[in-house]
Short mmCIF file of C-alpha atoms in Angstrom, two decimals:
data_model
loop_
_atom_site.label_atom_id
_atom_site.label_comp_id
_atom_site.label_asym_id
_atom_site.label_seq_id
_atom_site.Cartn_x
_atom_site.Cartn_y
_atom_site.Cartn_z
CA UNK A 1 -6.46 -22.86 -5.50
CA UNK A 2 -3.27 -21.41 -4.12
CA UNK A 3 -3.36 -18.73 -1.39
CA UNK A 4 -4.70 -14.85 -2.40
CA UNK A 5 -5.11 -12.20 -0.36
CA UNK A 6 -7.40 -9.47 0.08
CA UNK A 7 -6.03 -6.30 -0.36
CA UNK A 8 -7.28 -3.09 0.49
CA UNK A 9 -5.89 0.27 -0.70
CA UNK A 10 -7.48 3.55 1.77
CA UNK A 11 -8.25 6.24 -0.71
CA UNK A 12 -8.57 9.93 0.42
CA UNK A 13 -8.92 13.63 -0.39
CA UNK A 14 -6.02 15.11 -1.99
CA UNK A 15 -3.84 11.20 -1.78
CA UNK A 16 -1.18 11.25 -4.13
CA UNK A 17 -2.29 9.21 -7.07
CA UNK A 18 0.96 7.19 -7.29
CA UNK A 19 1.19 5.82 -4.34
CA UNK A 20 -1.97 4.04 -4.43
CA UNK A 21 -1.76 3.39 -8.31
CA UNK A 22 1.89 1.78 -7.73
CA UNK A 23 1.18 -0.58 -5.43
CA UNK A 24 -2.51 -1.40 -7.44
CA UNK A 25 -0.58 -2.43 -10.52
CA UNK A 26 1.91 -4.26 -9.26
CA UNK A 27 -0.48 -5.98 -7.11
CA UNK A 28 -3.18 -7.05 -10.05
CA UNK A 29 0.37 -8.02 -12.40
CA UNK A 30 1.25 -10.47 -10.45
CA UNK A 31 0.63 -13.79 -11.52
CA UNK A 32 1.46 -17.38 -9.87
CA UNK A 33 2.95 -19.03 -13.16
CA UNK A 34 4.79 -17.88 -16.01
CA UNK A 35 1.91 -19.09 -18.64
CA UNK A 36 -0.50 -16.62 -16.79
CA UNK A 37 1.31 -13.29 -17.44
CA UNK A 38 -0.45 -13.97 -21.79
CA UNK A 39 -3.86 -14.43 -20.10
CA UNK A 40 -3.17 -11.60 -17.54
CA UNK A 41 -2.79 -9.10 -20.56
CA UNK A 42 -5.39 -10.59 -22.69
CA UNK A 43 -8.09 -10.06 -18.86
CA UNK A 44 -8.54 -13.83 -19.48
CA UNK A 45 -6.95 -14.88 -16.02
CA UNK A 46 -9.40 -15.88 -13.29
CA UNK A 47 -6.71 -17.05 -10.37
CA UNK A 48 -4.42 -14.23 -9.11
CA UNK A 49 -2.40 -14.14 -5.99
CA UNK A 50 -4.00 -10.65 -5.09
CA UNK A 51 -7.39 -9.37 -5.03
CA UNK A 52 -7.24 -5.57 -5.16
CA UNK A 53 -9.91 -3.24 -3.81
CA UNK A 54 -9.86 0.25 -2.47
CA UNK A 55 -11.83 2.25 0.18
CA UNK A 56 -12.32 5.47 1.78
CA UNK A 57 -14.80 6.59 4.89
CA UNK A 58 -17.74 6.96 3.01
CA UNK A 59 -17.42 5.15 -0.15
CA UNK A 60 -18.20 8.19 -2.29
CA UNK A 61 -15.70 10.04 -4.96
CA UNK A 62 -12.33 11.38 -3.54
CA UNK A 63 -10.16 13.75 -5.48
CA UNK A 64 -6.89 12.88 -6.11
CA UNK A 65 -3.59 15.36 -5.42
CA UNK A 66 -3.94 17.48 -8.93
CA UNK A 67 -7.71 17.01 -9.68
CA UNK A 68 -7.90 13.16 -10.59
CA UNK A 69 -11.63 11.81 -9.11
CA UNK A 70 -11.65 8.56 -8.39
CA UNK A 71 -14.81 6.20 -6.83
CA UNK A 72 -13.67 3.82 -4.35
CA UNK A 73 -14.68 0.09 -4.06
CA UNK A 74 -16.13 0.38 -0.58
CA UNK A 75 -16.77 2.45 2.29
CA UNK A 76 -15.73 1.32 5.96
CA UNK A 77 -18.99 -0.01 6.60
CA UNK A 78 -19.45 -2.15 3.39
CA UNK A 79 -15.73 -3.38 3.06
CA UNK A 80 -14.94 -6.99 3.48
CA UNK A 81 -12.12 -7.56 5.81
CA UNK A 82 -8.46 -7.33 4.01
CA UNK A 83 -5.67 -9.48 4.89
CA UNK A 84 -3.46 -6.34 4.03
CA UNK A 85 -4.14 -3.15 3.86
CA UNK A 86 -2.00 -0.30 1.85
CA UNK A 87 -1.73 3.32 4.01
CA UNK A 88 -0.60 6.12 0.91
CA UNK A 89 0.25 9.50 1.49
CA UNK A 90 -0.11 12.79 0.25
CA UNK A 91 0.45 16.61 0.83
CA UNK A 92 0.36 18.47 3.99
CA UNK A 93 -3.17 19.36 3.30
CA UNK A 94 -4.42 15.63 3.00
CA UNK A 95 -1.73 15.19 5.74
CA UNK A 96 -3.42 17.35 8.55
CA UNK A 97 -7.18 16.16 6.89
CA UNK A 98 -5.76 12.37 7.73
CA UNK A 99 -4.76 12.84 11.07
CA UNK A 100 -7.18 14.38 12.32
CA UNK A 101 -10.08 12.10 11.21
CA UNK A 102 -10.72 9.42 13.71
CA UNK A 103 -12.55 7.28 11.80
CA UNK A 104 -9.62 6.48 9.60
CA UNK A 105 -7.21 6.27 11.97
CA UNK A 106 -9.25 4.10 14.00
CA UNK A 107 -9.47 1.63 11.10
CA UNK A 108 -5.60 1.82 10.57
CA UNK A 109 -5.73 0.79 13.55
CA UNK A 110 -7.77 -1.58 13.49
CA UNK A 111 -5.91 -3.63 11.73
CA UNK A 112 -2.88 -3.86 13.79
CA UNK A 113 -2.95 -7.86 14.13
CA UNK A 114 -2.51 -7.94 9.51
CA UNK A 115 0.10 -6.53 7.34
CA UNK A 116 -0.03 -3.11 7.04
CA UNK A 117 2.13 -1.13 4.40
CA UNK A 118 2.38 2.78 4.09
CA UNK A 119 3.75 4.89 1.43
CA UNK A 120 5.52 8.22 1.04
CA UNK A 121 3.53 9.97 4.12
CA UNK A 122 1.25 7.07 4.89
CA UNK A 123 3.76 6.49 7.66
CA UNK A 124 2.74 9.45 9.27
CA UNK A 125 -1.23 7.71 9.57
CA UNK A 126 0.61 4.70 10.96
CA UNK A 127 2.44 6.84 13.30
CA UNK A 128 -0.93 8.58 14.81
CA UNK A 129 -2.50 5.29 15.13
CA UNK A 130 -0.06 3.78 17.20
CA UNK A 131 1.68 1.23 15.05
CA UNK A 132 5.14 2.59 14.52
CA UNK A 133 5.82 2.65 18.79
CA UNK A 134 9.30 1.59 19.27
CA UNK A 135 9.74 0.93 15.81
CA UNK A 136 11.58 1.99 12.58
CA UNK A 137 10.50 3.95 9.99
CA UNK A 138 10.47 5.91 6.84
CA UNK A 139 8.87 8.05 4.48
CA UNK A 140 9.10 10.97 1.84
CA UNK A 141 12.35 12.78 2.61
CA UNK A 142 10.83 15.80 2.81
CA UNK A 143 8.52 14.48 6.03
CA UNK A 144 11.58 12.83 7.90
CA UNK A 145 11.72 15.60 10.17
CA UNK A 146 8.43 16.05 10.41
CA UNK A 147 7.55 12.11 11.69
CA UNK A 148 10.79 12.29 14.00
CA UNK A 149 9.81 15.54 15.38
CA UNK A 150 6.07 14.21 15.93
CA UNK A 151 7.03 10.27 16.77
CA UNK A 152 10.30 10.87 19.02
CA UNK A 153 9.91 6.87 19.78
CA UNK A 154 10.38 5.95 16.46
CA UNK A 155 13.19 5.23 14.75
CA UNK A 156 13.63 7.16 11.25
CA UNK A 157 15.47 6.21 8.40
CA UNK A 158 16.85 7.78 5.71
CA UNK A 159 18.32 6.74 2.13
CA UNK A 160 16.10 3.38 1.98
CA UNK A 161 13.37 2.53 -0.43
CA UNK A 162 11.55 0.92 3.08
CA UNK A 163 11.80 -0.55 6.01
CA UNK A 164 10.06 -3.89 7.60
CA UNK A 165 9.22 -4.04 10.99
CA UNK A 166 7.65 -7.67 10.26
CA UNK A 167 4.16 -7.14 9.77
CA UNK A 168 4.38 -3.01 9.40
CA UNK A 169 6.23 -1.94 6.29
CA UNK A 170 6.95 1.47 5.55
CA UNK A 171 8.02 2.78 2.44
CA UNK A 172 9.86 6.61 1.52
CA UNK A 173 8.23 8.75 -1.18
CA UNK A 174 5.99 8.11 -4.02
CA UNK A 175 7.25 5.45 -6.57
CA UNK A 176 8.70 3.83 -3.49
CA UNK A 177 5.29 2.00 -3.05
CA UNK A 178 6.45 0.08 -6.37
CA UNK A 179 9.71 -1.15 -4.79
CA UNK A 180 7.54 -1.68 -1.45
CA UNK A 181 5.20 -3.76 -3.50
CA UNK A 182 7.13 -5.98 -5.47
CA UNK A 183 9.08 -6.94 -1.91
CA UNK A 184 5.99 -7.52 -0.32
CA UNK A 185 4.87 -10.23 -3.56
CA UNK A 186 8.62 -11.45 -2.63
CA UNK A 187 7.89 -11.90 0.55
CA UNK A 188 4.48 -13.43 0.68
CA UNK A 189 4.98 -15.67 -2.11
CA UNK A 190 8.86 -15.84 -3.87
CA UNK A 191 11.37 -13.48 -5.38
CA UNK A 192 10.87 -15.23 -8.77
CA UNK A 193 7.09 -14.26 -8.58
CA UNK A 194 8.18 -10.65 -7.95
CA UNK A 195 10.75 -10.81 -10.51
CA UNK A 196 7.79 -11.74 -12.70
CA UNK A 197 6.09 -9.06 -11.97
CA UNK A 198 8.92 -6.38 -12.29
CA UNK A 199 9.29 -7.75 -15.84
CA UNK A 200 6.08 -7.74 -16.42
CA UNK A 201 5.40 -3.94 -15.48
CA UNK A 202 9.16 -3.46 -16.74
CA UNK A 203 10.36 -1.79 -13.22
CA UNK A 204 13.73 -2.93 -12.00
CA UNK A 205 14.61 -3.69 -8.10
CA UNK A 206 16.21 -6.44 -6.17
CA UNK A 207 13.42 -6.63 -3.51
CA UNK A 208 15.76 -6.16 -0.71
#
């Protein structure tokens, strides 16, 4: 069987629905060959290059930015261990929730050593964990100021979808987890896989 990873999407209070949900769906529509994508949309596919699960601290319902409840996969202490794990965002109320919980930023943390992908202001979790030192970043353009003014070591960009720092990819605001996503199926497997899969969800970008 060719490779798949584990992938693990951190679900919180008041996390922007879209930037989890982007990166879920293009995750689960990708597909190794071109003959999978009719068993993909018929759920008759059994190999996929991505195995998508979510989590939160406790395991039990979050809700979403705007109401939406949702019932993660697995708490911290039940999860298997993901080869990647997906950091999303969300307003300054989930913001300040998110940074101060130790628990989750201990477990961003803890997986320092795998690639580790934020969206919108995800990069701000990365940021309090340690794992945007000396490097650059982005995020939502409303929270630019914000992560430089709280991170003077790192580097913030502007004007880009996101920005890879090798195994640390951040990505700017909300449906810039899609573009994130499809480069990170580029870059783990090929650009015509991730072409594939833009098709597929119909979603255009050049993965670069």
């Amino acid at each position: 069987m060719p490779k798949q990873y584990n992938v693990g999407i951190l679900l919180f209070d008041y996390v922007d629905a879209l930037d989890f949900t982007g990166p879920y769906e293009v995750f689960n529509m990708t597909t190794y060959r071109k003959e999978d994508v009719k068993k993909l949309l018929t759920n008759d596919l059994e190999e996929k290059p991505f195995n998508v699960q979510t989590v939160s601290v406790d395991g039990k319902k979050i809700k979403v930015h705007h109401g939406l409840t949702v019932i993660p996969d697995f708490s911290f202490s039940n999860c298997p261990k993901f080869d990647i794990i997906i950091v999303p965002g969300g307003p300054l109320k989930a913001i300040n929730n998110v940074t101060k919980n130790k628990e989750i930023i201990d477990w961003i943390a803890s997986y320092q050593n795998q690639l580790i992908a934020s969206v919108c202001t995800g990069a701000l979790f990365l940021a309090k964990a340690g794992l945007l030192l000396e490097k650059k970043a982005t995020t939502n353009k409303a929270a630019l100021e914000l992560l430089a003014k709280g991170y003077p070591d790192i580097k913030v960009i502007s004007d880009v979808k996101f920005v890879d720092e090798g195994n640390i990819i951040t990505s700017a605001g909300v449906s810039s987890g899609i573009n994130m996503a499809l480069y990170i199926v580029s870059k783990l497997f090929d650009k015509e896989i991730a072409i594939r899969t833009s098709n597929t969800i119909e979603f255009q970008d050049n993965f670069t």
